Amino acid sequence: MLATDNSKIDDVTIGQLLTALAARPDARLVFHYDGRAVKPGYHVTEVKAGQFAALDCGANPESWTEIFIQLWDVNEGERTHMPAGKFASIIRKVSDHVALDPSAKLTFEVSDGVAPMQLHRASSPSIAGDEIHVDLSPRPASCKPRDRWLVEQAKADACCGPSNASAKCCA
């Protein structure tokens, strides 16, 4: 089994998502997960923000902010997928009462009300006709010390790799 390099995965923040949605407020916002689109009647049932402090597996202190958006994946009447502007207004309404850091890690909690909630990260939005698509993928566990090491290795390879053999190595 191969290890996944999570440092190369697109993981959009709430600020990036809202900026993208602002450009097309009338476009339908369609989330995709498990190989399919959410149902047109989906609801944003909860938005919560948290500040976390932890100790990682290398005994390093960690702290971060995270925003959780809960999607209830249901059909409801004759509804269509929510316009991007409506989704943004829901987030703005929440921000009137809860401090939302635009650079916070963004996690979607998705369930159809029957299956257990699943945690997903979001990719950068893409435009498809009159829709904005956001792909959600399962949020995997990671080893932060290993992730930091991979980032440092990538920097070293970019600076000191074969294509930069004559360049002075980064320190």
mmCIF file of C-alpha atoms in Angstrom:
data_model
loop_
_atom_site.group_PDB
_atom_site.id
_atom_site.type_symbol
_atom_site.label_atom_id
_atom_site.label_comp_id
_atom_site.label_asym_id
_atom_site.label_seq_id
_atom_site.Cartn_x
_atom_site.Cartn_y
_atom_site.Cartn_z
ATOM 1 C CA MET A 1 0.000 0.000 0.000
ATOM 2 C CA LEU A 2 1.422 3.380 -0.994
ATOM 3 C CA ALA A 3 1.362 6.357 1.331
ATOM 4 C CA THR A 4 -0.473 9.428 0.082
ATOM 5 C CA ASP A 5 1.398 12.712 -0.095
ATOM 6 C CA ASN A 6 -1.283 15.004 1.358
ATOM 7 C CA SER A 7 0.885 18.086 0.753
ATOM 8 C CA LYS A 8 -0.019 17.939 -2.962
ATOM 9 C CA ILE A 9 -3.802 17.815 -2.508
ATOM 10 C CA ASP A 10 -5.893 20.899 -3.180
ATOM 11 C CA ASP A 11 -7.602 21.875 0.087
ATOM 12 C CA VAL A 12 -9.583 25.089 -0.317
ATOM 13 C CA THR A 13 -10.221 27.487 2.581
ATOM 14 C CA ILE A 14 -13.558 29.146 3.306
ATOM 15 C CA GLY A 15 -12.133 32.466 2.063
ATOM 16 C CA GLN A 16 -11.063 30.945 -1.252
ATOM 17 C CA LEU A 17 -14.436 29.265 -1.679
ATOM 18 C CA LEU A 18 -16.395 32.457 -0.980
ATOM 19 C CA THR A 19 -14.189 34.474 -3.351
ATOM 20 C CA ALA A 20 -14.849 31.976 -6.145
ATOM 21 C CA LEU A 21 -18.600 31.956 -5.462
ATOM 22 C CA ALA A 22 -18.791 35.773 -5.487
ATOM 23 C CA ALA A 23 -17.810 35.802 -9.166
ATOM 24 C CA ARG A 24 -20.905 33.754 -10.134
ATOM 25 C CA PRO A 25 -23.626 34.276 -7.474
ATOM 26 C CA ASP A 26 -26.456 33.035 -9.717
ATOM 27 C CA ALA A 27 -24.688 29.812 -10.718
ATOM 28 C CA ARG A 28 -25.967 26.622 -9.105
ATOM 29 C CA LEU A 29 -23.564 25.281 -6.479
ATOM 30 C CA VAL A 30 -23.141 21.539 -6.893
ATOM 31 C CA PHE A 31 -21.002 19.515 -4.501
ATOM 32 C CA HIS A 32 -19.707 16.112 -5.621
ATOM 33 C CA TYR A 33 -18.694 13.248 -3.340
ATOM 34 C CA ASP A 34 -18.547 9.461 -3.570
ATOM 35 C CA GLY A 35 -18.668 9.720 -7.374
ATOM 36 C CA ARG A 36 -21.938 11.654 -7.571
ATOM 37 C CA ALA A 37 -23.492 15.070 -7.109
ATOM 38 C CA VAL A 38 -25.393 16.016 -3.974
ATOM 39 C CA LYS A 39 -29.138 15.959 -4.443
ATOM 40 C CA PRO A 40 -30.753 19.212 -5.604
ATOM 41 C CA GLY A 41 -32.562 19.706 -2.278
ATOM 42 C CA TYR A 42 -29.426 19.669 -0.140
ATOM 43 C CA HIS A 43 -29.334 21.870 2.956
ATOM 44 C CA VAL A 44 -26.558 23.595 4.825
ATOM 45 C CA THR A 45 -27.677 22.443 8.268
ATOM 46 C CA GLU A 46 -24.829 23.750 10.402
ATOM 47 C CA VAL A 47 -21.718 25.894 10.176
ATOM 48 C CA LYS A 48 -19.315 25.817 13.063
ATOM 49 C CA ALA A 49 -15.871 27.224 13.715
ATOM 50 C CA GLY A 50 -13.306 25.791 16.064
ATOM 51 C CA GLN A 51 -9.864 26.602 17.351
ATOM 52 C CA PHE A 52 -7.827 23.541 18.138
ATOM 53 C CA ALA A 53 -4.663 22.902 20.105
ATOM 54 C CA ALA A 54 -3.017 19.485 20.017
ATOM 55 C CA LEU A 55 0.184 17.537 20.286
ATOM 56 C CA ASP A 56 1.133 15.601 17.139
ATOM 57 C CA CYS A 57 2.749 12.172 16.976
ATOM 58 C CA GLY A 58 6.210 13.772 17.106
ATOM 59 C CA ALA A 59 5.335 15.574 20.364
ATOM 60 C CA ASN A 60 5.126 18.916 18.513
ATOM 61 C CA PRO A 61 2.464 21.384 19.628
ATOM 62 C CA GLU A 62 -0.047 22.149 16.884
ATOM 63 C CA SER A 63 -2.809 24.750 16.644
ATOM 64 C CA TRP A 64 -5.231 25.621 13.874
ATOM 65 C CA THR A 65 -8.658 26.976 13.112
ATOM 66 C CA GLU A 66 -11.185 24.931 11.208
ATOM 67 C CA ILE A 67 -14.628 25.590 9.805
ATOM 68 C CA PHE A 68 -17.099 22.726 9.480
ATOM 69 C CA ILE A 69 -20.008 22.975 7.064
ATOM 70 C CA GLN A 70 -22.637 20.276 7.415
ATOM 71 C CA LEU A 71 -24.476 19.273 4.237
ATOM 72 C CA TRP A 72 -27.676 17.260 4.465
ATOM 73 C CA ASP A 73 -27.852 15.442 1.125
ATOM 74 C CA VAL A 74 -31.594 15.144 0.508
ATOM 75 C CA ASN A 75 -34.198 15.793 -2.161
ATOM 76 C CA GLU A 76 -36.858 18.232 -1.105
ATOM 77 C CA GLY A 77 -39.747 19.045 -3.378
ATOM 78 C CA GLU A 78 -38.972 20.701 -6.687
ATOM 79 C CA ARG A 79 -35.841 22.453 -5.458
ATOM 80 C CA THR A 80 -32.781 22.861 -7.629
ATOM 81 C CA HIS A 81 -29.194 23.066 -6.484
ATOM 82 C CA MET A 82 -28.625 26.109 -4.306
ATOM 83 C CA PRO A 83 -27.339 29.271 -6.025
ATOM 84 C CA ALA A 84 -23.769 30.181 -5.064
ATOM 85 C CA GLY A 85 -25.009 33.535 -3.734
ATOM 86 C CA LYS A 86 -27.450 31.835 -1.357
ATOM 87 C CA PHE A 87 -24.701 29.578 0.008
ATOM 88 C CA ALA A 88 -22.472 32.646 0.485
ATOM 89 C CA SER A 89 -25.295 34.502 2.272
ATOM 90 C CA ILE A 90 -25.713 31.576 4.683
ATOM 91 C CA ILE A 91 -22.003 31.767 5.497
ATOM 92 C CA ARG A 92 -22.224 35.577 5.880
ATOM 93 C CA LYS A 93 -25.169 35.203 8.272
ATOM 94 C CA VAL A 94 -23.137 32.753 10.358
ATOM 95 C CA SER A 95 -20.201 35.185 10.349
ATOM 96 C CA ASP A 96 -22.478 37.805 11.964
ATOM 97 C CA HIS A 97 -22.577 35.560 15.052
ATOM 98 C CA VAL A 98 -19.470 33.363 14.845
ATOM 99 C CA ALA A 99 -15.948 34.516 13.980
ATOM 100 C CA LEU A 100 -14.927 32.795 10.732
ATOM 101 C CA ASP A 101 -11.245 32.979 9.831
ATOM 102 C CA PRO A 102 -11.057 33.196 6.004
ATOM 103 C CA SER A 103 -7.812 31.181 6.028
ATOM 104 C CA ALA A 104 -9.270 28.406 8.206
ATOM 105 C CA LYS A 105 -9.096 24.796 7.155
ATOM 106 C CA LEU A 106 -12.487 23.868 5.658
ATOM 107 C CA THR A 107 -14.158 20.530 6.350
ATOM 108 C CA PHE A 108 -17.520 19.381 5.027
ATOM 109 C CA GLU A 109 -19.609 16.943 7.062
ATOM 110 C CA VAL A 110 -21.913 15.145 4.626
ATOM 111 C CA SER A 111 -24.777 12.735 5.286
ATOM 112 C CA ASP A 112 -28.102 11.801 3.784
ATOM 113 C CA GLY A 113 -29.608 11.562 7.265
ATOM 114 C CA VAL A 114 -29.341 7.764 7.254
ATOM 115 C CA ALA A 115 -25.670 6.963 6.685
ATOM 116 C CA PRO A 116 -23.135 8.277 9.212
ATOM 117 C CA MET A 117 -21.613 11.672 8.524
ATOM 118 C CA GLN A 118 -18.411 11.614 6.522
ATOM 119 C CA LEU A 119 -15.664 14.232 6.723
ATOM 120 C CA HIS A 120 -14.507 15.731 3.426
ATOM 121 C CA ARG A 121 -12.133 18.411 2.214
ATOM 122 C CA ALA A 122 -13.048 20.614 -0.718
ATOM 123 C CA SER A 123 -11.163 21.224 -3.938
ATOM 124 C CA SER A 124 -11.099 24.555 -5.710
ATOM 125 C CA PRO A 125 -14.401 25.299 -7.432
ATOM 126 C CA SER A 126 -14.690 24.796 -11.184
ATOM 127 C CA ILE A 127 -17.204 26.243 -13.634
ATOM 128 C CA ALA A 128 -19.365 23.927 -15.752
ATOM 129 C CA GLY A 129 -21.928 25.892 -17.753
ATOM 130 C CA ASP A 130 -24.275 27.617 -15.298
ATOM 131 C CA GLU A 131 -22.979 25.575 -12.367
ATOM 132 C CA ILE A 132 -20.096 25.805 -9.954
ATOM 133 C CA HIS A 133 -18.771 22.383 -9.029
ATOM 134 C CA VAL A 134 -16.887 21.632 -5.825
ATOM 135 C CA ASP A 135 -15.401 18.176 -5.465
ATOM 136 C CA LEU A 136 -15.368 16.789 -1.945
ATOM 137 C CA SER A 137 -12.969 13.992 -1.072
ATOM 138 C CA PRO A 138 -12.596 12.081 2.187
ATOM 139 C CA ARG A 139 -10.336 13.850 4.647
ATOM 140 C CA PRO A 140 -7.591 11.328 5.481
ATOM 141 C CA ALA A 141 -5.577 11.144 8.655
ATOM 142 C CA SER A 142 -2.051 12.448 8.305
ATOM 143 C CA CYS A 143 1.222 12.543 10.174
ATOM 144 C CA LYS A 144 2.115 16.219 10.519
ATOM 145 C CA PRO A 145 5.867 15.666 11.120
ATOM 146 C CA ARG A 146 6.000 13.519 7.961
ATOM 147 C CA ASP A 147 3.950 16.081 6.022
ATOM 148 C CA ARG A 148 6.360 18.856 7.057
ATOM 149 C CA TRP A 149 9.312 16.683 6.038
ATOM 150 C CA LEU A 150 7.744 16.061 2.599
ATOM 151 C CA VAL A 151 7.287 19.808 2.074
ATOM 152 C CA GLU A 152 10.938 20.423 3.011
ATOM 153 C CA GLN A 153 12.065 17.619 0.672
ATOM 154 C CA ALA A 154 10.064 19.130 -2.192
ATOM 155 C CA LYS A 155 11.664 22.536 -1.555
ATOM 156 C CA ALA A 156 15.133 20.986 -1.470
ATOM 157 C CA ASP A 157 14.475 19.005 -4.665
ATOM 158 C CA ALA A 158 13.222 22.147 -6.435
ATOM 159 C CA CYS A 159 16.262 24.142 -5.362
ATOM 160 C CA CYS A 160 19.018 21.538 -5.506
ATOM 161 C CA GLY A 161 17.679 18.982 -7.974
ATOM 162 C CA PRO A 162 19.317 17.953 -11.240
ATOM 163 C CA SER A 163 17.808 20.876 -13.188
ATOM 164 C CA ASN A 164 19.448 23.293 -10.732
ATOM 165 C CA ALA A 165 22.817 21.502 -10.435
ATOM 166 C CA SER A 166 24.753 24.718 -10.913
ATOM 167 C CA ALA A 167 22.562 26.678 -8.492
ATOM 168 C CA LYS A 168 23.554 27.279 -4.916
ATOM 169 C CA CYS A 169 21.519 24.953 -2.673
ATOM 170 C CA CYS A 170 18.852 26.381 -0.397
ATOM 171 C CA ALA A 171 19.615 26.317 3.284
#
